[in-house]
Short mmCIF file of C-alpha atoms in Angstrom, two decimals:
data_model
loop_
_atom_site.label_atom_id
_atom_site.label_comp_id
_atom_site.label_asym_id
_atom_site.label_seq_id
_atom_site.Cartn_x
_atom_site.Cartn_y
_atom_site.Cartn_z
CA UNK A 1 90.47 143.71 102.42
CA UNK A 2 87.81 141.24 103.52
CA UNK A 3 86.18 141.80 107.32
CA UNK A 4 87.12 144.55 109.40
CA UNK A 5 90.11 146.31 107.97
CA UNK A 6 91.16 147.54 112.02
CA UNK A 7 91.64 143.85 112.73
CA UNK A 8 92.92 142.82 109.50
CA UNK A 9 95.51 145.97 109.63
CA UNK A 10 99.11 144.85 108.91
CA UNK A 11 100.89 146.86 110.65
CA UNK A 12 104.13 145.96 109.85
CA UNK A 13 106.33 148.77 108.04
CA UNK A 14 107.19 147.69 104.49
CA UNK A 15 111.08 147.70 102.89
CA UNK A 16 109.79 150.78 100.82
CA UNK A 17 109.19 152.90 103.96
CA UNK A 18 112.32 152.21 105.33
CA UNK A 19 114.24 153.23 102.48
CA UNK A 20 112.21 156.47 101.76
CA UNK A 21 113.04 157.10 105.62
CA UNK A 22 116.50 156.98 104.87
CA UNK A 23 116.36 158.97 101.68
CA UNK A 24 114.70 161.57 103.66
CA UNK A 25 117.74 161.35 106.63
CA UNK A 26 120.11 161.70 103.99
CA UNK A 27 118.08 165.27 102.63
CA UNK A 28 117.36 165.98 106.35
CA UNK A 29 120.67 165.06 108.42
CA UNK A 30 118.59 166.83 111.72
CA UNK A 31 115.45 164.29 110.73
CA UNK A 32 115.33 162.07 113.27
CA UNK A 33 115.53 158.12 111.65
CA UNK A 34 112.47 155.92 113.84
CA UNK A 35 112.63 152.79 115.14
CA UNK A 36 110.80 150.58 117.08
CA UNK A 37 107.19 149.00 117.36
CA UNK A 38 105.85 152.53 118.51
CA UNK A 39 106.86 153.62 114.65
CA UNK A 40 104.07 155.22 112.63
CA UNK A 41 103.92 156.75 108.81
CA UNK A 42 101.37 158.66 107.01
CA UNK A 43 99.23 157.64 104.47
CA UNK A 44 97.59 159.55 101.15
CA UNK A 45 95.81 158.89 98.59
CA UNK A 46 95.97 158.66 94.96
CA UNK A 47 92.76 160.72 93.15
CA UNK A 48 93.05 158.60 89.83
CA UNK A 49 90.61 156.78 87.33
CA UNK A 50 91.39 153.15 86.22
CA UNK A 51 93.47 154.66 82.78
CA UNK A 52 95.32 157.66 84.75
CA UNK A 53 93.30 160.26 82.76
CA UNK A 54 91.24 163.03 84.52
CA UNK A 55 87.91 163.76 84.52
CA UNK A 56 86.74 167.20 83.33
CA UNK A 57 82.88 166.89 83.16
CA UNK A 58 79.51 167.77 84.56
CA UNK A 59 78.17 165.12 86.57
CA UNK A 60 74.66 163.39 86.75
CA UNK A 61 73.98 166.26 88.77
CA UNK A 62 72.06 169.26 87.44
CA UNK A 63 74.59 172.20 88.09
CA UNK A 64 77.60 170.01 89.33
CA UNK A 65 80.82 170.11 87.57
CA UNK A 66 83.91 168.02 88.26
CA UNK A 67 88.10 168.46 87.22
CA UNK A 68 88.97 164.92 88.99
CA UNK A 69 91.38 162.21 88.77
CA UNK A 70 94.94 164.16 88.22
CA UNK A 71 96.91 162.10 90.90
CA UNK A 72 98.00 165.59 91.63
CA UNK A 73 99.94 166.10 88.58
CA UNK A 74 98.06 168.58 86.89
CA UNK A 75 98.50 171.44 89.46
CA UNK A 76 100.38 172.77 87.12
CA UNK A 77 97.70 172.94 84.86
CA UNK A 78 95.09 174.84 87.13
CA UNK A 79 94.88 177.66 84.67
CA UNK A 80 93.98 175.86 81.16
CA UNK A 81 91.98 173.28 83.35
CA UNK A 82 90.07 176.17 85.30
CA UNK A 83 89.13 178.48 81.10
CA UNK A 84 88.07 174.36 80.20
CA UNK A 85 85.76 174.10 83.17
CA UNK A 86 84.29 176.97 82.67
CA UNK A 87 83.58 176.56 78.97
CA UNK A 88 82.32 173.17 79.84
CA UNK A 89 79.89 174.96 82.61
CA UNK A 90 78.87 177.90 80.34
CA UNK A 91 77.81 175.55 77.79
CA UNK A 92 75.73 173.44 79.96
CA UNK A 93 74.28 175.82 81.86
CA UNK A 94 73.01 177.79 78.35
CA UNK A 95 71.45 174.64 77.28
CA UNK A 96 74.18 172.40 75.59
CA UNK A 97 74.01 168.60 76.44
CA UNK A 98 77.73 167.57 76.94
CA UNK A 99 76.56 164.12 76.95
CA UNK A 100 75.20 163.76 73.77
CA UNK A 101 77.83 166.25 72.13
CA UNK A 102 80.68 167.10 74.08
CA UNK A 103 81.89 170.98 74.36
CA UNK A 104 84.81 171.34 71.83
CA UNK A 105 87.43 173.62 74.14
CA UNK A 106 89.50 175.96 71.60
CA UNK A 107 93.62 176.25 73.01
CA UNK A 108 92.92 180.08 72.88
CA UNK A 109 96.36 181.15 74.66
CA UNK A 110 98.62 178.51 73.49
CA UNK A 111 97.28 177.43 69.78
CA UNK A 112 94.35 179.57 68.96
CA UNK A 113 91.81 178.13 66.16
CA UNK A 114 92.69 174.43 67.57
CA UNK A 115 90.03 172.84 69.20
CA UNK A 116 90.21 169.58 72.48
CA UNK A 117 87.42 167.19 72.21
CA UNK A 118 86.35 167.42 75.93
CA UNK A 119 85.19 164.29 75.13
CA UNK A 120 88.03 162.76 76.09
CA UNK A 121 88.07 163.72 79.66
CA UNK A 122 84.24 162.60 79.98
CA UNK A 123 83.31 160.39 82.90
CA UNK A 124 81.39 158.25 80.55
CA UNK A 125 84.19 157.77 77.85
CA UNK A 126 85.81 154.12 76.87
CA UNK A 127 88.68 154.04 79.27
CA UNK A 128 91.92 155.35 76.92
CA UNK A 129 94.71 152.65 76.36
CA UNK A 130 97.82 154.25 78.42
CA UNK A 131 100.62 153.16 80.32
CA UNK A 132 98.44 153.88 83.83
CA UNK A 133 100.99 156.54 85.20
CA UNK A 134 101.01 159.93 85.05
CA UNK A 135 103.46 159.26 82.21
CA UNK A 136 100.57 158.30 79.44
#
């Protein structure tokens, strides 16, 4: 938005809103349905990079870490994502340059002996050709 985004503000609610309000009545039958200029909704955000794929890394930093850019879709993944981080922060910490050569993370629980290139989750890799959605 060009200028000042509280004077540029549509505030007009959209035919999506509407319909998730009624899709919400219909789950809800107490839910009040509103109407009326004084309407408001909520807002959120999407925490995504340009190909939908997360960012497990170190940053430019010295001793910061990041596990960013899931939409929120990888909460399920908190446990594996947490045993990468810290193999990606134990490395780098001892002296391994992630940069240059990134960590190789080894599926210990699910496929033991196979290895992720963490490289793949870098903040500096080529963006990855995917459908951008959470889908791939």
């Amino acid at each position: 938005v060009d200028g000042d985004i509280d004077s540029n503000l549509n505030e007009s609610l959209t035919e999506t809103w509407t319909n998730l309000v009624y899709r919400a009545a219909l789950r809800f039958p107490n839910l009040p349905i509103p109407t009326g200029k004084g309407t408001q909704g909520i807002v959120s955000l999407y925490d995504v990079t340009p190909d939908w794929a997360p960012i497990y890394d170190k940053s430019s930093l010295e001793g910061y870490y990041m596990a960013i850019g899931t939409s929120g879709n990888q909460f399920k993944m908190a446990g594996p994502v947490g045993d990468l981080m810290a193999t990606i922060i134990d490395k780098c910490e001892n002296g391994h340059d992630h940069d240059k050569d990134p960590v190789k993370y080894e599926m210990k629980m699910s496929r033991p002996g196979d290895y992720i290139d963490t490289g793949k989750f870098s903040r500096l890799r080529d963006l990855n050709n995917t459908s951008q959605s959470v889908m791939g």
